[in-house]
Coordinates of N, CA and C in Angstrom, one line a residue:
M7 N 46.6 -43.1 -182.8 CA 45.8 -43.9 -183.2 C 45.1 -44.7 -181.8
L8 N 44.1 -45.7 -182.2 CA 43.7 -46.1 -181.0 C 44.3 -47.4 -180.6
P9 N 44.7 -47.3 -179.2 CA 45.8 -48.6 -178.6 C 44.6 -49.9 -178.6
E10 N 45.6 -50.9 -179.0 CA 45.0 -52.4 -179.1 C 44.1 -52.4 -178.0
S11 N 44.2 -52.0 -176.6 CA 43.1 -52.3 -175.5 C 41.8 -51.6 -175.6
G12 N 42.0 -50.5 -176.3 CA 40.5 -49.8 -176.6 C 39.7 -50.2 -177.8
I13 N 40.0 -51.1 -178.4 CA 39.4 -51.5 -179.9 C 38.0 -52.0 -179.4
H14 N 38.0 -53.1 -178.5 CA 36.9 -53.9 -178.1 C 35.7 -52.6 -177.6
S15 N 36.2 -51.8 -177.0 CA 35.2 -50.6 -176.3 C 35.0 -49.8 -177.4
A16 N 35.5 -49.5 -178.3 CA 35.2 -48.6 -179.3 C 34.2 -49.4 -180.1
K17 N 34.4 -50.7 -180.4 CA 33.3 -51.4 -181.2 C 32.1 -51.3 -180.4
R18 N 32.0 -51.6 -179.4 CA 30.8 -51.8 -178.5 C 30.4 -50.3 -178.1
Y19 N 30.7 -49.2 -178.2 CA 30.0 -47.8 -177.9 C 28.9 -47.4 -178.7
P20 N 29.2 -47.7 -180.0 CA 27.9 -47.2 -181.0 C 26.6 -48.2 -180.3
E21 N 27.1 -49.5 -180.2 CA 25.6 -50.6 -179.8 C 25.0 -49.9 -178.6
F22 N 25.9 -49.5 -177.5 CA 25.3 -48.9 -176.3 C 24.5 -47.6 -176.6
L23 N 25.1 -46.7 -177.3 CA 24.2 -45.6 -178.0 C 23.1 -46.0 -178.2
I24 N 23.0 -46.9 -179.3 CA 21.8 -47.3 -179.9 C 20.8 -47.9 -179.1
S25 N 21.2 -48.5 -178.1 CA 20.5 -49.4 -177.3 C 19.9 -48.3 -176.1
K26 N 20.3 -47.4 -176.2 CA 19.4 -46.0 -175.3 C 18.6 -45.2 -176.0
T27 N 18.5 -45.5 -177.0 CA 17.8 -44.7 -177.8 C 16.2 -45.3 -177.8
T28 N 15.5 -44.4 -177.9 CA 14.0 -44.7 -178.0 C 13.5 -44.6 -179.5
D29 N 14.0 -44.0 -180.2 CA 13.6 -43.8 -181.9 C 13.4 -45.2 -182.3
P30 N 12.3 -45.7 -182.7 CA 11.9 -47.1 -183.4 C 12.4 -47.2 -184.5
V31 N 13.0 -46.0 -185.5 CA 13.5 -46.3 -186.6 C 15.1 -46.7 -186.5
L32 N 15.7 -46.2 -185.6 CA 16.9 -46.6 -184.9 C 16.8 -48.0 -184.5
Q33 N 16.1 -48.3 -183.9 CA 16.2 -49.6 -183.3 C 16.0 -50.8 -184.3
A34 N 15.1 -50.5 -185.3 CA 14.8 -51.1 -186.3 C 15.8 -51.5 -187.1
L35 N 16.7 -50.6 -187.4 CA 18.0 -50.5 -188.4 C 18.8 -51.3 -187.4
F36 N 19.1 -51.3 -186.3 CA 20.3 -51.9 -185.4 C 19.9 -53.1 -185.3
N37 N 18.5 -53.5 -185.2 CA 18.2 -54.9 -185.0 C 17.9 -55.6 -186.3
A38 N 18.2 -54.9 -187.5 CA 18.1 -55.6 -188.9 C 19.0 -57.0 -189.0
P39 N 18.5 -58.0 -189.6 CA 19.5 -59.2 -189.8 C 20.4 -58.5 -190.7
Y40 N 21.7 -59.2 -190.6 CA 22.7 -58.8 -191.7 C 22.7 -59.3 -192.9
D41 N 22.8 -58.7 -194.2 CA 22.5 -58.6 -195.3 C 23.7 -59.9 -196.0
D42 N 23.7 -61.3 -196.2 CA 24.6 -61.9 -196.7 C 24.7 -62.2 -197.9
E43 N 23.8 -61.4 -198.6 CA 23.5 -61.8 -200.0 C 24.9 -61.1 -200.9
P44 N 25.4 -62.0 -201.8 CA 26.3 -61.5 -202.5 C 26.4 -60.2 -203.1
V45 N 27.2 -59.2 -203.2 CA 27.3 -58.3 -204.2 C 27.7 -58.6 -205.7
E46 N 26.6 -58.1 -206.4 CA 27.0 -58.2 -207.7 C 27.9 -57.4 -208.4
E47 N 28.4 -57.8 -209.5 CA 29.5 -56.8 -210.1 C 28.9 -55.8 -210.6
E48 N 27.6 -55.6 -211.2 CA 27.1 -54.8 -211.6 C 26.7 -53.5 -210.5
E49 N 26.5 -54.0 -209.3 CA 26.4 -53.2 -208.1 C 27.6 -52.4 -207.8
L50 N 28.9 -53.2 -207.6 CA 30.1 -52.7 -207.7 C 30.4 -51.7 -208.6
Q51 N 29.9 -52.0 -209.6 CA 30.6 -50.9 -210.9 C 29.6 -49.6 -210.9
A52 N 28.6 -49.7 -210.1 CA 27.6 -48.6 -209.8 C 28.6 -47.8 -208.6
V53 N 28.9 -48.3 -207.7 CA 29.4 -48.0 -206.6 C 30.9 -47.2 -206.9
R54 N 31.7 -48.0 -207.8 CA 32.9 -47.2 -208.5 C 32.8 -46.0 -209.6
E55 N 31.5 -46.0 -210.0 CA 31.3 -44.9 -210.9 C 30.6 -43.7 -209.7
A56 N 29.8 -44.0 -208.8 CA 29.7 -42.8 -207.7 C 30.8 -42.4 -207.2
E57 N 31.8 -43.0 -206.8 CA 33.1 -42.5 -206.0 C 33.7 -41.8 -206.9
K58 N 33.7 -42.2 -208.2 CA 34.7 -41.5 -209.4 C 34.1 -40.2 -209.4
D59 N 32.8 -40.3 -209.6 CA 31.8 -38.9 -209.5 C 31.8 -38.0 -208.3
I60 N 32.3 -38.5 -207.1 CA 32.6 -38.0 -206.2 C 33.6 -37.2 -206.1
A61 N 34.8 -38.0 -206.4 CA 36.2 -37.3 -206.6 C 36.3 -36.5 -207.6
E62 N 35.5 -36.5 -208.5 CA 35.6 -35.3 -209.6 C 34.7 -34.2 -209.4
G63 N 33.8 -34.4 -208.2 CA 33.4 -33.0 -207.9 C 31.9 -33.0 -208.8
K64 N 31.6 -34.2 -209.2 CA 30.2 -34.1 -210.2 C 29.3 -34.7 -209.4
T65 N 28.8 -33.8 -208.1 CA 27.7 -33.9 -207.3 C 27.0 -32.6 -207.2
Q66 N 25.6 -32.8 -206.5 CA 24.8 -31.7 -206.1 C 24.6 -31.9 -204.7
S67 N 24.2 -30.7 -204.0 CA 24.1 -30.8 -202.8 C 22.4 -30.8 -202.9
L68 N 21.7 -31.3 -201.5 CA 20.6 -31.5 -201.3 C 19.8 -30.3 -201.4
E69 N 20.5 -29.3 -201.0 CA 19.8 -27.9 -201.1 C 19.6 -27.2 -202.5
S70 N 20.6 -27.7 -203.5 CA 20.5 -27.3 -205.0 C 19.4 -28.2 -205.7
V71 N 18.9 -29.0 -205.2 CA 17.8 -30.1 -205.9 C 16.6 -29.1 -206.0
P72 N 15.8 -29.1 -206.8 CA 14.5 -28.3 -206.6 C 13.6 -29.1 -206.2
S73 N 12.9 -28.9 -205.1 CA 11.8 -29.7 -204.4 C 10.4 -29.4 -205.4
S74 N 9.5 -30.3 -205.3 CA 8.5 -30.5 -205.9 C 7.2 -30.3 -205.0

């Protein structure tokens, strides 16, 4: 487990790595505003269903999906 003294550094390290990238997509994602819109019950239900499918192995790998 991470000692209490290292928590701040651990939180800041991903920010440091992203700040060093020149990838404009990563920069845009990192600098995007926080989405403070409340999560709807319908969305939570969809997440629960997806988690259940994953737990039950009802998933497909990307490689198994035919490309068109």
